Amino acid sequence: SIVGATGFGIDKPILWSSGCVSGGCLVNTKLCSSGSYSRPLIAGCFNASSGYFAEGGEGQEPCAAGSHTDQEGASACSVCAAGFFSLKTTSAAAAVNCLPCSKGQYNAMAGQSGCLACTAGHYSAEDASTACVQCSAGTVASKASSFACRSCAAGHFASKATASILCTACGNGTYAGIGQVQCNKCAAGSVAISGQQECQVCLPGTVPSFGGD
């Protein structure tokens, strides 16, 4: 859209010539305001398109990666907030809006062109996360880009010491329910082999044995 010529609220307008080459022609050049630009051989100013900015000179500039503008006539592009990102404006797609990081990803800083995956043992359950959260004890996330942690199965446990990546099977003589931080010892006169969720009481006249005993 063409917007007026001289002035219209400009602090520091930039000269443009609309294709003039002679000195006499240049004397009569008009001024484009910040947020608009000139085109060669056309006597007029044009608002910068969405995803672009203009400083009053010839042509408009694309928003850089990590920035955007959804307004026409922008004199600068706005930086994407933490948890969001944008790619550089191209002829195929303008950086009109910043996009949120997906679940399982995060972005801790503003002005970014992409998001980072949560590492194993961590997760982000919401879009536009600015940080990943470590799985709580008794739960794990074995792969990167997780958006939830799973509880350890019965007979297994996970503590902070294992970095919330793997569940470990309880050893002989111990047991655990679902999502446990540690295994419990079987009471005297009862037994459990590795990976069990409960202990079995020994028959009268027998003692706990784990094979080879």
PDB file of C-alpha atoms in Angstrom:
ATOM      1  CA  SER A   1       0.000   0.000   0.000  1.00  0.00           C
ATOM      2  CA  ILE A   2       1.321   3.446  -0.917  1.00  0.00           C
ATOM      3  CA  VAL A   3       1.612   5.828   2.011  1.00  0.00           C
ATOM      4  CA  GLY A   4       2.139   9.551   1.475  1.00  0.00           C
ATOM      5  CA  ALA A   5       5.327  11.296   0.679  1.00  0.00           C
ATOM      6  CA  THR A   6       7.066  14.020   2.609  1.00  0.00           C
ATOM      7  CA  GLY A   7       7.303  13.826   6.370  1.00  0.00           C
ATOM      8  CA  PHE A   8       4.252  12.230   8.045  1.00  0.00           C
ATOM      9  CA  GLY A   9       5.723  12.001  11.529  1.00  0.00           C
ATOM     10  CA  ILE A  10       9.326  11.182  10.702  1.00  0.00           C
ATOM     11  CA  ASP A  11      12.105  11.867  13.162  1.00  0.00           C
ATOM     12  CA  LYS A  12      15.024  11.104  10.850  1.00  0.00           C
ATOM     13  CA  PRO A  13      13.651  10.469   7.342  1.00  0.00           C
ATOM     14  CA  ILE A  14      15.877   8.902   4.727  1.00  0.00           C
ATOM     15  CA  LEU A  15      16.128  10.315   1.197  1.00  0.00           C
ATOM     16  CA  TRP A  16      15.056   8.241  -1.741  1.00  0.00           C
ATOM     17  CA  SER A  17      15.124   9.053  -5.432  1.00  0.00           C
ATOM     18  CA  SER A  18      12.594   6.808  -7.189  1.00  0.00           C
ATOM     19  CA  GLY A  19      15.108   6.094  -9.914  1.00  0.00           C
ATOM     20  CA  CYS A  20      16.510   9.616 -10.351  1.00  0.00           C
ATOM     21  CA  VAL A  21      20.050   9.887 -11.617  1.00  0.00           C
ATOM     22  CA  SER A  22      20.447  13.568 -12.446  1.00  0.00           C
ATOM     23  CA  GLY A  23      21.250  16.263  -9.935  1.00  0.00           C
ATOM     24  CA  GLY A  24      18.147  18.232 -10.788  1.00  0.00           C
ATOM     25  CA  CYS A  25      15.938  15.266 -10.206  1.00  0.00           C
ATOM     26  CA  LEU A  26      17.556  14.458  -6.877  1.00  0.00           C
ATOM     27  CA  VAL A  27      16.782  17.955  -5.584  1.00  0.00           C
ATOM     28  CA  ASN A  28      13.115  17.070  -5.699  1.00  0.00           C
ATOM     29  CA  THR A  29      13.360  13.681  -3.969  1.00  0.00           C
ATOM     30  CA  LYS A  30      10.780  13.005  -1.304  1.00  0.00           C
ATOM     31  CA  LEU A  31      11.157  11.340   2.056  1.00  0.00           C
ATOM     32  CA  CYS A  32       9.933   7.901   3.124  1.00  0.00           C
ATOM     33  CA  SER A  33       9.212   7.445   6.807  1.00  0.00           C
ATOM     34  CA  SER A  34      10.622   4.714   9.002  1.00  0.00           C
ATOM     35  CA  GLY A  35       8.486   1.644   8.375  1.00  0.00           C
ATOM     36  CA  SER A  36       8.078   2.420   4.677  1.00  0.00           C
ATOM     37  CA  TYR A  37      10.349   2.142   1.671  1.00  0.00           C
ATOM     38  CA  SER A  38      10.749   3.225  -1.940  1.00  0.00           C
ATOM     39  CA  ARG A  39      10.827   1.165  -5.115  1.00  0.00           C
ATOM     40  CA  PRO A  40      12.970   1.956  -8.150  1.00  0.00           C
ATOM     41  CA  LEU A  41      11.237   4.128 -10.766  1.00  0.00           C
ATOM     42  CA  ILE A  42       8.072   4.478  -8.660  1.00  0.00           C
ATOM     43  CA  ALA A  43       7.265   7.818  -7.027  1.00  0.00           C
ATOM     44  CA  GLY A  44       5.785   6.724  -3.734  1.00  0.00           C
ATOM     45  CA  CYS A  45       6.442   5.082  -0.375  1.00  0.00           C
ATOM     46  CA  PHE A  46       5.231   1.600   0.497  1.00  0.00           C
ATOM     47  CA  ASN A  47       4.528   0.094   3.905  1.00  0.00           C
ATOM     48  CA  ALA A  48       6.812  -2.775   4.842  1.00  0.00           C
ATOM     49  CA  SER A  49       4.984  -6.106   4.568  1.00  0.00           C
ATOM     50  CA  SER A  50       4.327  -8.371   7.543  1.00  0.00           C
ATOM     51  CA  GLY A  51       7.522 -10.293   8.252  1.00  0.00           C
ATOM     52  CA  TYR A  52       9.633  -7.430   6.930  1.00  0.00           C
ATOM     53  CA  PHE A  53      10.836  -4.049   8.165  1.00  0.00           C
ATOM     54  CA  ALA A  54      11.921  -0.832   6.486  1.00  0.00           C
ATOM     55  CA  GLU A  55      13.942   2.157   7.628  1.00  0.00           C
ATOM     56  CA  GLY A  56      12.816   4.594   4.951  1.00  0.00           C
ATOM     57  CA  GLY A  57      15.319   3.665   2.260  1.00  0.00           C
ATOM     58  CA  GLU A  58      14.957   1.647  -0.905  1.00  0.00           C
ATOM     59  CA  GLY A  59      13.470  -1.807  -0.370  1.00  0.00           C
ATOM     60  CA  GLN A  60      12.357  -3.699   2.712  1.00  0.00           C
ATOM     61  CA  GLU A  61      14.411  -6.127   4.784  1.00  0.00           C
ATOM     62  CA  PRO A  62      13.324  -9.603   5.977  1.00  0.00           C
ATOM     63  CA  CYS A  63      13.020 -10.305   9.678  1.00  0.00           C
ATOM     64  CA  ALA A  64      16.045 -12.295  10.810  1.00  0.00           C
ATOM     65  CA  ALA A  65      15.748 -15.718  12.401  1.00  0.00           C
ATOM     66  CA  GLY A  66      14.569 -15.349  15.990  1.00  0.00           C
ATOM     67  CA  SER A  67      12.465 -12.264  15.245  1.00  0.00           C
ATOM     68  CA  HIS A  68       9.096 -11.441  13.680  1.00  0.00           C
ATOM     69  CA  THR A  69       6.482  -8.814  12.996  1.00  0.00           C
ATOM     70  CA  ASP A  70       2.812  -9.353  12.234  1.00  0.00           C
ATOM     71  CA  GLN A  71       2.251  -5.683  11.407  1.00  0.00           C
ATOM     72  CA  GLU A  72       2.602  -3.839   8.132  1.00  0.00           C
ATOM     73  CA  GLY A  73       4.775  -0.744   8.239  1.00  0.00           C
ATOM     74  CA  ALA A  74       7.192  -2.002  10.892  1.00  0.00           C
ATOM     75  CA  SER A  75      10.450  -0.150  11.344  1.00  0.00           C
ATOM     76  CA  ALA A  76      11.998  -3.104  13.179  1.00  0.00           C
ATOM     77  CA  CYS A  77      11.235  -6.739  13.926  1.00  0.00           C
ATOM     78  CA  SER A  78      10.440  -7.917  17.448  1.00  0.00           C
ATOM     79  CA  VAL A  79      12.566 -10.573  19.129  1.00  0.00           C
ATOM     80  CA  CYS A  80      10.873 -13.895  19.879  1.00  0.00           C
ATOM     81  CA  ALA A  81      10.473 -14.548  23.590  1.00  0.00           C
ATOM     82  CA  ALA A  82      12.097 -17.492  25.379  1.00  0.00           C
ATOM     83  CA  GLY A  83      10.135 -20.658  24.648  1.00  0.00           C
ATOM     84  CA  PHE A  84       9.451 -19.481  21.071  1.00  0.00           C
ATOM     85  CA  PHE A  85      11.406 -19.356  17.821  1.00  0.00           C
ATOM     86  CA  SER A  86      11.192 -18.201  14.209  1.00  0.00           C
ATOM     87  CA  LEU A  87      13.019 -18.806  10.966  1.00  0.00           C
ATOM     88  CA  LYS A  88      14.244 -16.004   8.726  1.00  0.00           C
ATOM     89  CA  THR A  89      11.624 -14.499   6.438  1.00  0.00           C
ATOM     90  CA  THR A  90      11.880 -15.907   2.908  1.00  0.00           C
ATOM     91  CA  SER A  91       9.841 -15.575  -0.263  1.00  0.00           C
ATOM     92  CA  ALA A  92       8.151 -18.847   0.715  1.00  0.00           C
ATOM     93  CA  ALA A  93       7.269 -17.938   4.301  1.00  0.00           C
ATOM     94  CA  ALA A  94       7.303 -14.679   6.233  1.00  0.00           C
ATOM     95  CA  ALA A  95       8.241 -14.567   9.920  1.00  0.00           C
ATOM     96  CA  VAL A  96       4.877 -13.150  10.943  1.00  0.00           C
ATOM     97  CA  ASN A  97       4.546 -14.992  14.254  1.00  0.00           C
ATOM     98  CA  CYS A  98       6.956 -16.736  16.582  1.00  0.00           C
ATOM     99  CA  LEU A  99       6.278 -20.435  16.979  1.00  0.00           C
ATOM    100  CA  PRO A 100       6.207 -22.195  20.372  1.00  0.00           C
ATOM    101  CA  CYS A 101       8.657 -24.953  21.172  1.00  0.00           C
ATOM    102  CA  SER A 102       6.886 -28.317  21.130  1.00  0.00           C
ATOM    103  CA  LYS A 103       6.436 -30.550  24.147  1.00  0.00           C
ATOM    104  CA  GLY A 104       9.689 -32.357  24.866  1.00  0.00           C
ATOM    105  CA  GLN A 105      11.669 -29.286  23.784  1.00  0.00           C
ATOM    106  CA  TYR A 106      12.634 -25.981  25.335  1.00  0.00           C
ATOM    107  CA  ASN A 107      14.242 -22.641  24.636  1.00  0.00           C
ATOM    108  CA  ALA A 108      15.755 -20.717  27.522  1.00  0.00           C
ATOM    109  CA  MET A 109      16.731 -17.552  25.649  1.00  0.00           C
ATOM    110  CA  ALA A 110      14.951 -14.961  23.511  1.00  0.00           C
ATOM    111  CA  GLY A 111      15.713 -14.448  19.832  1.00  0.00           C
ATOM    112  CA  GLN A 112      16.303 -18.060  18.862  1.00  0.00           C
ATOM    113  CA  SER A 113      15.892 -19.808  15.497  1.00  0.00           C
ATOM    114  CA  GLY A 114      15.039 -23.212  16.956  1.00  0.00           C
ATOM    115  CA  CYS A 115      14.422 -25.244  20.095  1.00  0.00           C
ATOM    116  CA  LEU A 116      16.524 -27.760  22.003  1.00  0.00           C
ATOM    117  CA  ALA A 117      15.446 -31.281  22.913  1.00  0.00           C
ATOM    118  CA  CYS A 118      15.116 -32.191  26.567  1.00  0.00           C
ATOM    119  CA  THR A 119      17.869 -34.638  27.427  1.00  0.00           C
ATOM    120  CA  ALA A 120      17.135 -38.138  28.710  1.00  0.00           C
ATOM    121  CA  GLY A 121      15.964 -38.020  32.313  1.00  0.00           C
ATOM    122  CA  HIS A 122      14.177 -34.715  31.749  1.00  0.00           C
ATOM    123  CA  TYR A 123      10.880 -33.622  30.206  1.00  0.00           C
ATOM    124  CA  SER A 124       8.706 -30.663  29.265  1.00  0.00           C
ATOM    125  CA  ALA A 125       4.973 -31.248  29.376  1.00  0.00           C
ATOM    126  CA  GLU A 126       3.858 -27.929  27.868  1.00  0.00           C
ATOM    127  CA  ASP A 127       4.416 -26.082  24.609  1.00  0.00           C
ATOM    128  CA  ALA A 128       6.638 -22.986  24.804  1.00  0.00           C
ATOM    129  CA  SER A 129       8.686 -24.351  27.720  1.00  0.00           C
ATOM    130  CA  THR A 130      11.744 -22.370  28.762  1.00  0.00           C
ATOM    131  CA  ALA A 131      13.334 -25.264  30.668  1.00  0.00           C
ATOM    132  CA  CYS A 132      13.072 -29.016  31.086  1.00  0.00           C
ATOM    133  CA  VAL A 133      12.303 -30.677  34.416  1.00  0.00           C
ATOM    134  CA  GLN A 134      14.196 -33.652  35.794  1.00  0.00           C
ATOM    135  CA  CYS A 135      12.064 -36.715  36.379  1.00  0.00           C
ATOM    136  CA  SER A 136      11.192 -37.212  40.027  1.00  0.00           C
ATOM    137  CA  ALA A 137      12.596 -40.184  41.922  1.00  0.00           C
ATOM    138  CA  GLY A 138      10.770 -43.374  40.995  1.00  0.00           C
ATOM    139  CA  THR A 139      10.147 -42.185  37.430  1.00  0.00           C
ATOM    140  CA  VAL A 140      12.345 -42.095  34.320  1.00  0.00           C
ATOM    141  CA  ALA A 141      12.579 -40.738  30.770  1.00  0.00           C
ATOM    142  CA  SER A 142      14.951 -42.999  28.868  1.00  0.00           C
ATOM    143  CA  LYS A 143      14.913 -40.976  25.630  1.00  0.00           C
ATOM    144  CA  ALA A 144      15.505 -37.365  24.656  1.00  0.00           C
ATOM    145  CA  SER A 145      12.548 -35.121  23.745  1.00  0.00           C
ATOM    146  CA  SER A 146      10.278 -36.679  26.366  1.00  0.00           C
ATOM    147  CA  PHE A 147       7.116 -34.829  27.383  1.00  0.00           C
ATOM    148  CA  ALA A 148       6.415 -37.112  30.367  1.00  0.00           C
ATOM    149  CA  CYS A 149       8.201 -39.487  32.707  1.00  0.00           C
ATOM    150  CA  ARG A 150       7.027 -43.034  33.345  1.00  0.00           C
ATOM    151  CA  SER A 151       6.921 -44.792  36.686  1.00  0.00           C
ATOM    152  CA  CYS A 152       9.261 -47.697  37.258  1.00  0.00           C
ATOM    153  CA  ALA A 153       7.518 -51.054  37.066  1.00  0.00           C
ATOM    154  CA  ALA A 154       6.997 -53.148  40.176  1.00  0.00           C
ATOM    155  CA  GLY A 155      10.197 -54.830  41.264  1.00  0.00           C
ATOM    156  CA  HIS A 156      12.293 -51.899  40.031  1.00  0.00           C
ATOM    157  CA  PHE A 157      13.359 -48.513  41.351  1.00  0.00           C
ATOM    158  CA  ALA A 158      14.920 -45.221  40.269  1.00  0.00           C
ATOM    159  CA  SER A 159      16.682 -42.621  42.367  1.00  0.00           C
ATOM    160  CA  LYS A 160      18.207 -39.236  41.546  1.00  0.00           C
ATOM    161  CA  ALA A 161      21.592 -40.976  41.520  1.00  0.00           C
ATOM    162  CA  THR A 162      20.622 -42.809  38.313  1.00  0.00           C
ATOM    163  CA  ALA A 163      19.920 -39.472  36.552  1.00  0.00           C
ATOM    164  CA  SER A 164      16.292 -40.513  36.077  1.00  0.00           C
ATOM    165  CA  ILE A 165      17.174 -42.437  32.924  1.00  0.00           C
ATOM    166  CA  LEU A 166      16.927 -46.127  33.880  1.00  0.00           C
ATOM    167  CA  CYS A 167      14.918 -48.197  36.298  1.00  0.00           C
ATOM    168  CA  THR A 168      17.010 -50.765  38.155  1.00  0.00           C
ATOM    169  CA  ALA A 169      15.722 -54.208  39.147  1.00  0.00           C
ATOM    170  CA  CYS A 170      15.596 -54.953  42.868  1.00  0.00           C
ATOM    171  CA  GLY A 171      18.162 -57.513  43.952  1.00  0.00           C
ATOM    172  CA  ASN A 172      17.504 -60.923  45.489  1.00  0.00           C
ATOM    173  CA  GLY A 173      15.850 -60.642  48.879  1.00  0.00           C
ATOM    174  CA  THR A 174      14.329 -57.237  48.131  1.00  0.00           C
ATOM    175  CA  TYR A 175      11.111 -55.992  46.522  1.00  0.00           C
ATOM    176  CA  ALA A 176       9.362 -52.796  45.353  1.00  0.00           C
ATOM    177  CA  GLY A 177       5.972 -51.654  44.151  1.00  0.00           C
ATOM    178  CA  ILE A 178       5.351 -49.345  41.183  1.00  0.00           C
ATOM    179  CA  GLY A 179       7.278 -46.051  41.016  1.00  0.00           C
ATOM    180  CA  GLN A 180       9.572 -46.661  43.972  1.00  0.00           C
ATOM    181  CA  VAL A 181      12.712 -44.798  44.957  1.00  0.00           C
ATOM    182  CA  GLN A 182      14.361 -47.821  46.562  1.00  0.00           C
ATOM    183  CA  CYS A 183      13.776 -51.506  47.246  1.00  0.00           C
ATOM    184  CA  ASN A 184      12.738 -52.947  50.595  1.00  0.00           C
ATOM    185  CA  LYS A 185      14.229 -55.996  52.287  1.00  0.00           C
ATOM    186  CA  CYS A 186      12.097 -59.070  52.688  1.00  0.00           C
ATOM    187  CA  ALA A 187      11.124 -59.923  56.242  1.00  0.00           C
ATOM    188  CA  ALA A 188      12.812 -62.848  57.978  1.00  0.00           C
ATOM    189  CA  GLY A 189      11.446 -66.132  56.709  1.00  0.00           C
ATOM    190  CA  SER A 190      10.404 -64.753  53.304  1.00  0.00           C
ATOM    191  CA  VAL A 191      12.140 -64.505  49.957  1.00  0.00           C
ATOM    192  CA  ALA A 192      12.021 -62.630  46.625  1.00  0.00           C
ATOM    193  CA  ILE A 193      14.180 -63.086  43.564  1.00  0.00           C
ATOM    194  CA  SER A 194      15.392 -60.117  41.502  1.00  0.00           C
ATOM    195  CA  GLY A 195      12.657 -57.907  40.055  1.00  0.00           C
ATOM    196  CA  GLN A 196       9.794 -58.987  42.318  1.00  0.00           C
ATOM    197  CA  GLN A 197       7.069 -56.745  43.722  1.00  0.00           C
ATOM    198  CA  GLU A 198       6.508 -58.802  46.875  1.00  0.00           C
ATOM    199  CA  CYS A 199       8.149 -61.465  49.017  1.00  0.00           C
ATOM    200  CA  GLN A 200       6.952 -65.016  49.422  1.00  0.00           C
ATOM    201  CA  VAL A 201       6.822 -66.661  52.840  1.00  0.00           C
ATOM    202  CA  CYS A 202       9.067 -69.705  53.038  1.00  0.00           C
ATOM    203  CA  LEU A 203       7.387 -73.060  53.671  1.00  0.00           C
ATOM    204  CA  PRO A 204       7.791 -74.568  57.129  1.00  0.00           C
ATOM    205  CA  GLY A 205      11.180 -76.202  57.487  1.00  0.00           C
ATOM    206  CA  THR A 206      12.764 -74.195  54.643  1.00  0.00           C
ATOM    207  CA  VAL A 207      14.971 -71.119  54.507  1.00  0.00           C
ATOM    208  CA  PRO A 208      15.423 -68.479  51.786  1.00  0.00           C
ATOM    209  CA  SER A 209      17.528 -69.675  48.856  1.00  0.00           C
ATOM    210  CA  PHE A 210      18.447 -67.948  45.593  1.00  0.00           C
ATOM    211  CA  GLY A 211      19.869 -70.897  43.671  1.00  0.00           C
ATOM    212  CA  GLY A 212      23.209 -72.447  44.411  1.00  0.00           C
ATOM    213  CA  ASP A 213      22.754 -71.849  48.164  1.00  0.00           C
TER     214      ASP A 213
END
